[in-house]
PDB file of C-alpha atoms in Angstrom:
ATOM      1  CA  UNK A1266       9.523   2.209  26.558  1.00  0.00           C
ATOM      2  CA  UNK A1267      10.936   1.734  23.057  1.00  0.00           C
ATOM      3  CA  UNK A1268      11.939  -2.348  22.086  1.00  0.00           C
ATOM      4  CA  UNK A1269      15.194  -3.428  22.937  1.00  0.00           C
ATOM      5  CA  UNK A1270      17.643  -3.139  19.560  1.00  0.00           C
ATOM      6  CA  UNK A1271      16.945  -6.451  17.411  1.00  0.00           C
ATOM      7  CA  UNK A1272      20.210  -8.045  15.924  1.00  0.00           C
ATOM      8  CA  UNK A1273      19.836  -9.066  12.217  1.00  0.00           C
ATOM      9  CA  UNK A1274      22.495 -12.188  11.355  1.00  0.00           C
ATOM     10  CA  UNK A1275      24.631 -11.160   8.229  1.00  0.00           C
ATOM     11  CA  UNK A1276      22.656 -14.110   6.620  1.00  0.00           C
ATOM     12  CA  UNK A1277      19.449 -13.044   7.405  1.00  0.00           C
ATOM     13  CA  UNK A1278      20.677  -9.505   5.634  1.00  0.00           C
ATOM     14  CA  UNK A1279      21.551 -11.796   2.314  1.00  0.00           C
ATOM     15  CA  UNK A1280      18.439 -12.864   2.284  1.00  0.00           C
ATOM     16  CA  UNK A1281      16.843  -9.875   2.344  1.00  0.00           C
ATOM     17  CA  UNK A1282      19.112  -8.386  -0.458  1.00  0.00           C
ATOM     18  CA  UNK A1283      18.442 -11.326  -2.479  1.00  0.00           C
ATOM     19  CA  UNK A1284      14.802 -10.876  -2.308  1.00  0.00           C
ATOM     20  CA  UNK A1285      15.178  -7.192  -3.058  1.00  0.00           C
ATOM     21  CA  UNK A1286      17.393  -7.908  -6.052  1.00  0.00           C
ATOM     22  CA  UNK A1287      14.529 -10.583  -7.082  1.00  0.00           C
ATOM     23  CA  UNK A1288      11.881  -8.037  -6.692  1.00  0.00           C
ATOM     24  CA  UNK A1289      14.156  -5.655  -8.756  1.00  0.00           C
ATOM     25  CA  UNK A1290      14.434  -8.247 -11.579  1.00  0.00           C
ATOM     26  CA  UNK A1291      10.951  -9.227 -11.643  1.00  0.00           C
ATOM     27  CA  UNK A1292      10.009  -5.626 -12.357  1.00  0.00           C
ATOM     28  CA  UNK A1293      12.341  -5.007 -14.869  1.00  0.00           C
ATOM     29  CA  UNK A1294      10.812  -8.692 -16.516  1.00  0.00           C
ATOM     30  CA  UNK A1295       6.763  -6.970 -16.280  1.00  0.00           C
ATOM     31  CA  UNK A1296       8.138  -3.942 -17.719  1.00  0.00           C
ATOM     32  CA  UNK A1297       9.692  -5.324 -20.777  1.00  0.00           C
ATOM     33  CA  UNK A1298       6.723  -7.929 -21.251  1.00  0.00           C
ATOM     34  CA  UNK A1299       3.902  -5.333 -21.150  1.00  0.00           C
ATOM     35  CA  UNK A1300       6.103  -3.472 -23.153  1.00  0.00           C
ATOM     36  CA  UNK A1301       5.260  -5.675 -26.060  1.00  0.00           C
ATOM     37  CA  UNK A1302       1.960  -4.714 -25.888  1.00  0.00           C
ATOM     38  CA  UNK A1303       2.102  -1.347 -25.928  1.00  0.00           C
ATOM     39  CA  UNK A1304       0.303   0.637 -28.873  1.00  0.00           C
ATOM     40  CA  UNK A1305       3.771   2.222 -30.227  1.00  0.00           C
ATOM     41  CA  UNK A1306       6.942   1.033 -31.350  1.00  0.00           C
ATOM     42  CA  UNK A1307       8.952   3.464 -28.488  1.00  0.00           C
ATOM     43  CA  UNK A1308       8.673   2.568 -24.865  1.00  0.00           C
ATOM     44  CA  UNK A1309       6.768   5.445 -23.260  1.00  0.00           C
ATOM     45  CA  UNK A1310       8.595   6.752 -20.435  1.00  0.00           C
ATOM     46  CA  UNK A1311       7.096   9.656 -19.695  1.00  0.00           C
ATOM     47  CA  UNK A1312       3.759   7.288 -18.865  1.00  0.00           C
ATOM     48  CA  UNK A1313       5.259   4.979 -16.624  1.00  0.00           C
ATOM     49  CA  UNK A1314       6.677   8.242 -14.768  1.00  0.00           C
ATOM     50  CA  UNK A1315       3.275   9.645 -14.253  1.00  0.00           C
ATOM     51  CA  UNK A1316       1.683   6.397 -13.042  1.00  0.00           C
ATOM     52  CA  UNK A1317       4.593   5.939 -10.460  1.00  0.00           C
ATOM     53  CA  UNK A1318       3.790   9.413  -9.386  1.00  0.00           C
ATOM     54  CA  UNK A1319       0.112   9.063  -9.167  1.00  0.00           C
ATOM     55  CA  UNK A1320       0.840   6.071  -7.241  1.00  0.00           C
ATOM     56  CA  UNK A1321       3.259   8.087  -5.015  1.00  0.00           C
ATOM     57  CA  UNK A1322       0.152  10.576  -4.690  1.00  0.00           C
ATOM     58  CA  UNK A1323      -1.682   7.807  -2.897  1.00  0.00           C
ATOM     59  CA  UNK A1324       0.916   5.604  -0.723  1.00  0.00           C
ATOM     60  CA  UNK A1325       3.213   8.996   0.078  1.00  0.00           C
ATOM     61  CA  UNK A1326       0.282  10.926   2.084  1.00  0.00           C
ATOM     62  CA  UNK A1327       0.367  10.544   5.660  1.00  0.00           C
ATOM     63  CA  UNK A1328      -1.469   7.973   7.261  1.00  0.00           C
ATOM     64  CA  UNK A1329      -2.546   5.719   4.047  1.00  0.00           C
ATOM     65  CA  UNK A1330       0.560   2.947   4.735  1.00  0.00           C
ATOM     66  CA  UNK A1331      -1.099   3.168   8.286  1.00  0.00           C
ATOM     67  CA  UNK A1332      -4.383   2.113   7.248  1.00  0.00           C
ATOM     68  CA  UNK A1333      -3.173  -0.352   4.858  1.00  0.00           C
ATOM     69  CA  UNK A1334      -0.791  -2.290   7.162  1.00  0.00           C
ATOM     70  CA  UNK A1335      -3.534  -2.194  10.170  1.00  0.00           C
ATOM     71  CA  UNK A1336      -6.370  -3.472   7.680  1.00  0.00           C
ATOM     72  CA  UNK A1337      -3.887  -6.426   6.432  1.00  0.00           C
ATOM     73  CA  UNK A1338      -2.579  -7.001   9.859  1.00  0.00           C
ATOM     74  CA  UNK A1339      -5.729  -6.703  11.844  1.00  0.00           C
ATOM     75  CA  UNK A1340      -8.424  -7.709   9.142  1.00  0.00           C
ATOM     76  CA  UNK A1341     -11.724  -5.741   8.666  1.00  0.00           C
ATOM     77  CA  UNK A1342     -12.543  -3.506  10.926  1.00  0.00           C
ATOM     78  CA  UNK A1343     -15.340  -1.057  11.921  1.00  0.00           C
ATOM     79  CA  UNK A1344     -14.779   2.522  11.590  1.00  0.00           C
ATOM     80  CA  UNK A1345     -14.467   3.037  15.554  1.00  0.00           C
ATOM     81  CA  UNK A1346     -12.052   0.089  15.622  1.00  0.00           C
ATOM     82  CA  UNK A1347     -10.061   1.018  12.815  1.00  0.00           C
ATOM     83  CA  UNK A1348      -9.979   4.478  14.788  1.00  0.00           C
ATOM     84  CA  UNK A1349      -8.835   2.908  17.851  1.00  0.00           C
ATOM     85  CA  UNK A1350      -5.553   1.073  16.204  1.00  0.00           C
ATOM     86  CA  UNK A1351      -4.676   4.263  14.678  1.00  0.00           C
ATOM     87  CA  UNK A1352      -3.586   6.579  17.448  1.00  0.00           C
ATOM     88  CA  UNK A1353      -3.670   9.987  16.179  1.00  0.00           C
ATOM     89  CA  UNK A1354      -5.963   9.971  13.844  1.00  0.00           C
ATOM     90  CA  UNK A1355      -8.664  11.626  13.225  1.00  0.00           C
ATOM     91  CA  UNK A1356     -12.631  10.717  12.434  1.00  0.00           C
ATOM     92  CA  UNK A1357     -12.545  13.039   9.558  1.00  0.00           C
ATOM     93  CA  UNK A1358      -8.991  12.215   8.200  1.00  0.00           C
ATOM     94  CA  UNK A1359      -9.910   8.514   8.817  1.00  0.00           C
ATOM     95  CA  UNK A1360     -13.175   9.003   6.769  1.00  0.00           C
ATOM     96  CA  UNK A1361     -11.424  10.533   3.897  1.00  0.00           C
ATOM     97  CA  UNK A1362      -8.491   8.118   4.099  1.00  0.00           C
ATOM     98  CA  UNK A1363     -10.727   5.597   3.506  1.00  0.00           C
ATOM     99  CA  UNK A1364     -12.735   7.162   0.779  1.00  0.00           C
ATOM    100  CA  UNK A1365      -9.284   7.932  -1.231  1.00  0.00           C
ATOM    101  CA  UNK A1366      -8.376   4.388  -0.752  1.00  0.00           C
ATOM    102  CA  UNK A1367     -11.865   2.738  -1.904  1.00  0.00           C
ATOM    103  CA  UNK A1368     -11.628   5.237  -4.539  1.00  0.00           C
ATOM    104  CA  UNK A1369      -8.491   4.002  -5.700  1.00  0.00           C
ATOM    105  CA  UNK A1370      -9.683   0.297  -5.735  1.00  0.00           C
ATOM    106  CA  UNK A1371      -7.369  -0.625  -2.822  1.00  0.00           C
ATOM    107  CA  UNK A1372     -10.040  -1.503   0.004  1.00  0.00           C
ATOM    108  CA  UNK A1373     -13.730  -2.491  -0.430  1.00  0.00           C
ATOM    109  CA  UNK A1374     -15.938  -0.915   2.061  1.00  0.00           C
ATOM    110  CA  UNK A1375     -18.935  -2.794   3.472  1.00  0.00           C
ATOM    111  CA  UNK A1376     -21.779  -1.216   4.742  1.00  0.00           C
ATOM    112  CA  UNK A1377     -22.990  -2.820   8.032  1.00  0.00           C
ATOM    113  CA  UNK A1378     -27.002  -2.150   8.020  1.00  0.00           C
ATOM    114  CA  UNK A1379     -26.658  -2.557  12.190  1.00  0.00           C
ATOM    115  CA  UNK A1380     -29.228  -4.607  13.971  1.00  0.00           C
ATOM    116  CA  UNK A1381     -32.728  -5.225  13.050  1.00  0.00           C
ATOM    117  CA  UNK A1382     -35.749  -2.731  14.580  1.00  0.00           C
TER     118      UNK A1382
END
């Protein structure tokens, strides 16, 4: 049974437009300061477009926000936990899920040895 409806106060809604707005500004502020640094005198757009579509690549395929959100809500896991939280998923789609995001630098994976013979 799905969760009753939650009811957002108007100010709660501010808020949340003010932080967007903030995180809207601060973007545009990184932008223009590594801007500065760049190695010619015209801001490249056309490399900023393929970095927010590589990054697209990786966030925008199914189940990687998954992953993320249960790793940073529910810690480290082991694979057959991580599996468990997931309904849906599969071992092999997990596996490479993981790989793509190690890959990427967004997760370290640690490699339990298991017990002692």
């Amino acid at each position: 049974m799905p969760n009753p409806v939650q009811h957002i106060s108007t100010d709660s809604i501010n808020l949340i437009q003010s932080k967007i707005d903030d995180t809207i500004d601060n973007g545009i502020s990184i932008r223009n300061a590594l801007a500065e640094y760049s190695n010619s005198d015209a801001y490249d757009i056309n490399w900023e477009v393929q970095a927010a579509v590589e990054a697209l690549q990786v966030f925008g395929s199914r189940w990687t926000i998954e992953i993320l959100s249960t790793l940073y809500i529910a810690g480290p896991r082991r694979f057959n936990e991580m599996k468990a939280l997931l309904e849906g998923i599969s071992s092999r789609t997990l596996s490479d899920k993981l790989t793509l995001l190690s890959d990427e630098g967004l997760i370290n994976r640690t490699v339990d040895e298991g017990p002692a013979d």
